[in-house]
Short mmCIF file of C-alpha atoms in Angstrom, two decimals:
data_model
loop_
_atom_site.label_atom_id
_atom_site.label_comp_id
_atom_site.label_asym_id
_atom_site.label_seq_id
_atom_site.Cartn_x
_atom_site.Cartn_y
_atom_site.Cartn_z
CA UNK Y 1 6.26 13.11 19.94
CA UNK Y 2 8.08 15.31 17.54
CA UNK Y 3 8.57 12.89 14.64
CA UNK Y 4 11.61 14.06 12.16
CA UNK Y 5 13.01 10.88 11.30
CA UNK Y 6 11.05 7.97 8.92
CA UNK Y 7 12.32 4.19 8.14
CA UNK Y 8 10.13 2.66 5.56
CA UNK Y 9 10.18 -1.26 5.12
CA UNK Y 10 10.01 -2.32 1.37
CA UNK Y 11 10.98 -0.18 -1.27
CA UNK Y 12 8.15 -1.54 -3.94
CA UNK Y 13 5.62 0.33 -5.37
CA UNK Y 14 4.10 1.48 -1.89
CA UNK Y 15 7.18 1.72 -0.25
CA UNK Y 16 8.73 3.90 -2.52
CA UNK Y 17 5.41 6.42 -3.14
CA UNK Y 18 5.48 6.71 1.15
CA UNK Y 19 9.44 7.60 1.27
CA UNK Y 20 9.14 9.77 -1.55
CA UNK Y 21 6.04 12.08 0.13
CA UNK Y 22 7.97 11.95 3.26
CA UNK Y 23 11.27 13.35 2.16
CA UNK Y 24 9.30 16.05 -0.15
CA UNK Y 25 7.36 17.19 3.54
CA UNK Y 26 10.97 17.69 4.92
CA UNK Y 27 11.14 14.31 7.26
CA UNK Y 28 14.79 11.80 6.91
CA UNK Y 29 13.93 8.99 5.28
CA UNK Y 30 15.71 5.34 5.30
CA UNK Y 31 14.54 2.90 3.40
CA UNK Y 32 15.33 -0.90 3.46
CA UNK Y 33 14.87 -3.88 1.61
CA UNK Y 34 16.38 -7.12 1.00
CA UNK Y 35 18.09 -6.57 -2.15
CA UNK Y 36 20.60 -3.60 -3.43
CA UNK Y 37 18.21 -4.09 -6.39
CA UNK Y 38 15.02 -3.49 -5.20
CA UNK Y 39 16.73 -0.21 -3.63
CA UNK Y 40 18.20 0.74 -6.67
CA UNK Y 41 14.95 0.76 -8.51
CA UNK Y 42 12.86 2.08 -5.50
CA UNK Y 43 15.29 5.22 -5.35
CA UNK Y 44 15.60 5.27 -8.87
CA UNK Y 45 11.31 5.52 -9.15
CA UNK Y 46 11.20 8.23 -6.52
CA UNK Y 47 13.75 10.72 -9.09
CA UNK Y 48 11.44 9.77 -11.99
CA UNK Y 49 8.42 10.97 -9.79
CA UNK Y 50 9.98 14.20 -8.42
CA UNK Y 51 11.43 14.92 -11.90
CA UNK Y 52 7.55 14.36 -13.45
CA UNK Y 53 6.35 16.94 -10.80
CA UNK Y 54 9.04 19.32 -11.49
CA UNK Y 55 8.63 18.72 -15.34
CA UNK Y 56 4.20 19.91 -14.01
CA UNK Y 57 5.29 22.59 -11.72
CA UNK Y 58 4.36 20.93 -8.56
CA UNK Y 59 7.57 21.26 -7.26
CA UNK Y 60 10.86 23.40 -7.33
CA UNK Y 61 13.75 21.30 -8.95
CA UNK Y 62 15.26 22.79 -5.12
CA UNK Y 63 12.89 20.58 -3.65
CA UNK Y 64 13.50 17.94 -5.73
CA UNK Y 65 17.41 17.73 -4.87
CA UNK Y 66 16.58 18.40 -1.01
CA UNK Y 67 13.95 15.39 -1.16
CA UNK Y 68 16.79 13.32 -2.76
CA UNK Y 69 19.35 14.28 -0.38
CA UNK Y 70 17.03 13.02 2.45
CA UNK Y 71 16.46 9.40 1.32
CA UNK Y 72 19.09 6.64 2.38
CA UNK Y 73 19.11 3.46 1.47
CA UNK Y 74 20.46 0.23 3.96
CA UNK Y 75 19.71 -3.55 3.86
CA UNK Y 76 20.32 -4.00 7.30
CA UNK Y 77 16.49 -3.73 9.12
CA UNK Y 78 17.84 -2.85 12.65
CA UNK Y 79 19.56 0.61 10.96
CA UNK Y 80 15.94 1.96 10.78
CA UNK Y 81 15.74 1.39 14.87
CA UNK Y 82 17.01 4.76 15.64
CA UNK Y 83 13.85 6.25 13.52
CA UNK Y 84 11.04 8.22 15.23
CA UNK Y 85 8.28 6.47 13.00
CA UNK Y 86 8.59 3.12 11.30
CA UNK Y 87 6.10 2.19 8.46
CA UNK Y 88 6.35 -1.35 7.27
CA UNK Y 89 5.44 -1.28 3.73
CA UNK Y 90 6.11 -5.35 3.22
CA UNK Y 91 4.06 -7.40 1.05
CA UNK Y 92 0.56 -8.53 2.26
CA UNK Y 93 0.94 -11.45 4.00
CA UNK Y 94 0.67 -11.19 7.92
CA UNK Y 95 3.67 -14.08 8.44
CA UNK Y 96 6.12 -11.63 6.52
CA UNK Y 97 4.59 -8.39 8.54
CA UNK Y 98 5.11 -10.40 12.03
CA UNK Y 99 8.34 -11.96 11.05
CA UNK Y 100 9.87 -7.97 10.23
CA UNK Y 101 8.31 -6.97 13.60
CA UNK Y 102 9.92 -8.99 15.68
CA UNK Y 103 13.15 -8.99 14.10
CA UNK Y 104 13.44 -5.07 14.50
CA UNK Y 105 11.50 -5.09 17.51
CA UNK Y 106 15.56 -5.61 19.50
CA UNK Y 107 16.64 -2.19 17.84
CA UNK Y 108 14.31 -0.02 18.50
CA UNK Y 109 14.21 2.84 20.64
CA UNK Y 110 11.57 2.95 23.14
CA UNK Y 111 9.59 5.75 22.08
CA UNK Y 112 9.81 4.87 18.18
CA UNK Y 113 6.30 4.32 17.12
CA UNK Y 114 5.76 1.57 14.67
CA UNK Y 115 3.02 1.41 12.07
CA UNK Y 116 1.77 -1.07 9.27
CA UNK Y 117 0.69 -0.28 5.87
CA UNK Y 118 -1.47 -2.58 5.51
CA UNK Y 119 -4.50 -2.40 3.57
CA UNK Y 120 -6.38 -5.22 5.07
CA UNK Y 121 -4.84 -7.32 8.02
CA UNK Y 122 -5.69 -6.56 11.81
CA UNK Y 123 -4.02 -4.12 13.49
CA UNK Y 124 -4.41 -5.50 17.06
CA UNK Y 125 -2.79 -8.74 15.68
CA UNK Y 126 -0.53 -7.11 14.55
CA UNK Y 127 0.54 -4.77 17.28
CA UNK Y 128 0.03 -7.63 20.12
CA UNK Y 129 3.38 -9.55 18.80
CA UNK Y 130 5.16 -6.56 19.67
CA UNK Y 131 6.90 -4.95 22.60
CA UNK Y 132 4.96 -1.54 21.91
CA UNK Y 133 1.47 -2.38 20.73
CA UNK Y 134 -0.03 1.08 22.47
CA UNK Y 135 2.46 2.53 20.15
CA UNK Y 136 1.58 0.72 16.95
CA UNK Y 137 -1.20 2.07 14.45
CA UNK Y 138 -2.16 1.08 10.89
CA UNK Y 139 -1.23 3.99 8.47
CA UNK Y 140 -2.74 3.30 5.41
CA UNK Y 141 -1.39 5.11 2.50
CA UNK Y 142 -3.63 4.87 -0.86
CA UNK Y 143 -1.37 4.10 -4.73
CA UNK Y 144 -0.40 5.82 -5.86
CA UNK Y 145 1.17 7.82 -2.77
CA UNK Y 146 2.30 11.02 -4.28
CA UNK Y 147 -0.80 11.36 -6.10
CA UNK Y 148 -3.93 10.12 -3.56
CA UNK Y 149 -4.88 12.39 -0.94
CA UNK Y 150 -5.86 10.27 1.94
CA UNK Y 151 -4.64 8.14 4.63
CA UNK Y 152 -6.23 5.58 6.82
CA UNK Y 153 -5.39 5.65 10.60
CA UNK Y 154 -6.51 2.55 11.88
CA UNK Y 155 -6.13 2.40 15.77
CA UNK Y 156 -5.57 -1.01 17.29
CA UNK Y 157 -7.56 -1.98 20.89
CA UNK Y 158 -4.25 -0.84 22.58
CA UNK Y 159 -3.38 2.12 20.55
CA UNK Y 160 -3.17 5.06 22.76
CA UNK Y 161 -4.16 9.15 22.06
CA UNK Y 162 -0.86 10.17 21.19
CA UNK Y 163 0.06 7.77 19.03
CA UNK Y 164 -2.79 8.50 17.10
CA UNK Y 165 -2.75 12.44 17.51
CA UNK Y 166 1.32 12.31 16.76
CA UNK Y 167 0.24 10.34 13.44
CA UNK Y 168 -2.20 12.46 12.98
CA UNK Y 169 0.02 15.71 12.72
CA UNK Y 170 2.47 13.73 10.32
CA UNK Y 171 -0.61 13.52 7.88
CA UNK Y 172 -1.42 17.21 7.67
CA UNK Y 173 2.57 17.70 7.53
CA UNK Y 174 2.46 15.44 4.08
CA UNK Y 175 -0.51 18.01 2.72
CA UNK Y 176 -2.92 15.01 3.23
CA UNK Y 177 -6.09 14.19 4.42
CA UNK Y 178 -6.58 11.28 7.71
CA UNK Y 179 -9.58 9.11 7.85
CA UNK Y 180 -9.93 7.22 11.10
CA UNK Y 181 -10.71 3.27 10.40
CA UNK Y 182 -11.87 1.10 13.12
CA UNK Y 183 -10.32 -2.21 13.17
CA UNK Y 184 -12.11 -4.40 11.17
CA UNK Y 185 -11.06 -6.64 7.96
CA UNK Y 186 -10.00 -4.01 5.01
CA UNK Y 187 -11.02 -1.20 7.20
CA UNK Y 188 -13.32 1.64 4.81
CA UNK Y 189 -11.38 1.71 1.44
CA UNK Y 190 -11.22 -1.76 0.62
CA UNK Y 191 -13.81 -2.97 2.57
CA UNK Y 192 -15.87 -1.50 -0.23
CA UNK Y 193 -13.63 -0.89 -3.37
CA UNK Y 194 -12.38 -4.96 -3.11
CA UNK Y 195 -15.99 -6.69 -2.86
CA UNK Y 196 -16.69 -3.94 -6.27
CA UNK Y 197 -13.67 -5.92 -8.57
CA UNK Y 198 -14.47 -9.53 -7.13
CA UNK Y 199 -17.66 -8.43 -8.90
CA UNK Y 200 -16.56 -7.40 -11.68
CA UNK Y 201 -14.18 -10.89 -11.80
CA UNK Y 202 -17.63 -12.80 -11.28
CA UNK Y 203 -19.24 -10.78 -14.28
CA UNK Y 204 -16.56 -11.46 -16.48
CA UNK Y 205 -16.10 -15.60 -15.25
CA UNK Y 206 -19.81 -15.90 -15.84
CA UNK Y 207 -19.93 -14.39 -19.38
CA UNK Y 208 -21.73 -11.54 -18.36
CA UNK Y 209 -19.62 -9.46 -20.32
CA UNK Y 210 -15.70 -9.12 -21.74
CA UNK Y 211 -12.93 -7.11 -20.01
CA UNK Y 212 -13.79 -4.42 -22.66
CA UNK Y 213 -17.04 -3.95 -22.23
CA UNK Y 214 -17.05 -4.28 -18.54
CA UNK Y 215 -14.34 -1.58 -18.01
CA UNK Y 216 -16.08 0.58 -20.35
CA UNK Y 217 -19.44 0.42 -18.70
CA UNK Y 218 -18.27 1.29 -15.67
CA UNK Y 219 -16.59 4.62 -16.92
CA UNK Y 220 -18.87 5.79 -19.30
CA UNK Y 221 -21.69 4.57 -17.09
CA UNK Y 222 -20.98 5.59 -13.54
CA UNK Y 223 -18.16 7.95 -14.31
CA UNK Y 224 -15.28 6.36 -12.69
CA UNK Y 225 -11.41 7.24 -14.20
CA UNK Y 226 -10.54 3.60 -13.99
CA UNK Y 227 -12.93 0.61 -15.47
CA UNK Y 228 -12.75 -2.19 -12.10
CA UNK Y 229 -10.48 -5.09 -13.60
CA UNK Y 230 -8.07 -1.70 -15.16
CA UNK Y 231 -7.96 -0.94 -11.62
CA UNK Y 232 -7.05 -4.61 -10.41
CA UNK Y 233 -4.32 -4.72 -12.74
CA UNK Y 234 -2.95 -1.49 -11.61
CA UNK Y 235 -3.00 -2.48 -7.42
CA UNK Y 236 -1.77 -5.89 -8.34
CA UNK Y 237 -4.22 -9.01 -8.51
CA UNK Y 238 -2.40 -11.19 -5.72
CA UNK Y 239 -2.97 -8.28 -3.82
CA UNK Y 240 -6.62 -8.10 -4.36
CA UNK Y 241 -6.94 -11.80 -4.02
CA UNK Y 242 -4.96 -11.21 -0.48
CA UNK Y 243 -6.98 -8.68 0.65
CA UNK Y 244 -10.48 -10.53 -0.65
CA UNK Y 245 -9.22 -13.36 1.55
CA UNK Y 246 -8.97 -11.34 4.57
CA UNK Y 247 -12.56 -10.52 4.41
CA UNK Y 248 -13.74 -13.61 3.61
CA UNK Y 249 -12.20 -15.42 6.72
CA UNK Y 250 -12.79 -12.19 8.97
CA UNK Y 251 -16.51 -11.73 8.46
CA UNK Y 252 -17.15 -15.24 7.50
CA UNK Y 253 -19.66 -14.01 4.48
CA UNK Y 254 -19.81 -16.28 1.55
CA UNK Y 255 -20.31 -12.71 -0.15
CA UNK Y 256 -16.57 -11.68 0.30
CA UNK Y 257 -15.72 -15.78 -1.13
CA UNK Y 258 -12.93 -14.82 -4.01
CA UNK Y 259 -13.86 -15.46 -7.93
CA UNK Y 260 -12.04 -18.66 -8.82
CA UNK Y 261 -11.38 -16.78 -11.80
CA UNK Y 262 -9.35 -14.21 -9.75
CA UNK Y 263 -7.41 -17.22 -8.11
CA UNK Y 264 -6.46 -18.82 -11.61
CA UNK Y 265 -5.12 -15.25 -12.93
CA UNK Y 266 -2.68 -15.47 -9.45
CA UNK Y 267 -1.84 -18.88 -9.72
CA UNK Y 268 -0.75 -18.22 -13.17
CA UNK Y 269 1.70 -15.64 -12.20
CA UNK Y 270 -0.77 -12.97 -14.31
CA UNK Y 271 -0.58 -10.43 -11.49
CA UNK Y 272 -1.32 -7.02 -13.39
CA UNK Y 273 1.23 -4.23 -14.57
CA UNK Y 274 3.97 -5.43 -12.71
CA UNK Y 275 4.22 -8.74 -14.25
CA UNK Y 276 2.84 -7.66 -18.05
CA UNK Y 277 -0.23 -9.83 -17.89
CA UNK Y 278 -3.64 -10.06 -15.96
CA UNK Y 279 -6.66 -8.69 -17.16
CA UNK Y 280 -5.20 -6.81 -19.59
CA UNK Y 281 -1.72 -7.70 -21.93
CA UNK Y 282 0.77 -4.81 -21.19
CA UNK Y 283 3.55 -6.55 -23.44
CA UNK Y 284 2.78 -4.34 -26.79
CA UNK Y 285 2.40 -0.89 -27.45
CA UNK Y 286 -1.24 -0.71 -26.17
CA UNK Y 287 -3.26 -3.01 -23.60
CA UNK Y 288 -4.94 -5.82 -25.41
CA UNK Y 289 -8.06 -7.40 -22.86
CA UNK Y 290 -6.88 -11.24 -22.17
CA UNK Y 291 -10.25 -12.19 -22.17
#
């Protein structure tokens, strides 16, 4: 399937990183959410991005005001039926994913192909409480989109060759790189990176050592850009709590079992960047470590 049009469910921090990559490789893009605001600052995110790449080169300010010109907005979820490729880009909850499924599921046409963004939930689930699941595939974009270079294609038991092959083609359209996923709790990326901050969580709730010093360690000590709870902060802790859940009731391991410390952070609304606080304070001119 030749796929030229894109409808991308959420407009959030994902959502608005996969519409933005998509108009820049030339496809139509609609996005929806439930609020004019959430559209407003989704749209409004994606100029600030193209006009950062323009600002480094990366782009033509041409291909800036072509991308923009691509990209509608609607709040009404059965507009995007009449897209070749729909990529749900909802929060990560699997009642919220299911729910958007079926209520779009009326409006589609029959050879759309529908795909979930999800970073951890199962695809066959998923794809089973639909009309189409041969059709459906995880596409697993990493945050943020513009920037990271691969994608996860995560095939469910019914998913059939072209599906995957047509999704396959859209990736090296974007200018990015696929890695196939089979369909198991968090797939590759987060089946490893997730288990890696829990730890890091534990080391901290046990007094091992302070958000300082455990950041720092792991940069200056294994060389990675981000320290682990820097990195939390940035995805979104109720995210990494979601996602650490997953595992723990897929594989029933006690070693996936969620710090309680990483529970208390979420229930006190101390959710990373986007809320101000987690690990870190972002409400001052500099991060200060809250712990």
């Amino acid at each position: 399937m030749d796929i030229k049009s894109v409808g991308v469910i959420g407009a959030g921090q994902m959502g608005n990183g996969i519409a933005h990559v998509f108009a820049v490789a030339g496809f139509d893009v609609v996005i929806n959410d439930i609020s004019q605001e959430a559209l407003d600052k989704g749209t409004g995110l994606i100029r600030r991005n193209l006009e950062r790449q323009v600002s480094r080169d990366k782009i033509s300010a041409e291909t800036m005001d072509a991308a923009m010109a691509r990209i509608k907005t609607t709040l009404k979820l059965p507009e995007l039926g009449q897209t070749d490729l729909v990529i749900e880009a909802a929060t990560e909850r699997e009642t919220v994913k299911s729910a958007i499924f079926e209520d779009l599921q009326p409006h589609l046409k029959p050879e759309t192909i529908l795909t979930s963004n999800t970073s951890s939930i199962s695809i066959t689930r998923l794809a089973s409480r639909t009309d189409r699941p041969e059709r459906f595939m995880g596409f697993h974009f990493m945050n943020p989109v513009p920037v990271m270079q691969l994608v996860e294609l995560i095939r469910g038991i019914a998913t059939d060759e072209a599906t995957y092959k047509t999704l396959l083609g859209v990736v090296e359209k974007l200018g990015k790189t696929a890695a196939s996923a089979e369909d198991f709790p968090a797939f590759i990326v987060n089946r490893i990176l997730m288990p890696m901050i829990n730890e890091a969580v534990y080391t901290l709730y046990e007094g091992v050592g302070s958000v300082k010093s455990i950041d720092e360690s792991m940069k200056l000590g294994a060389n990675h850009p981000m320290g682990p709870l820097e990195l939390a902060d940035f995805i979104g802790l109720d995210t990494c709590l979601a996602i650490m859940n997953v595992l723990h009731d897929g594989l029933a391991d006690t070693k996936y079992r969620p710090c309680p410390l990483l529970t208390k952070y979420v229930e006190a609304g101390w959710l990373g960047r986007k809320t101000q606080r987690g690990f870190y304070d972002y409400r001052g001119e500099t991060p200060v470590p809250t712990r």
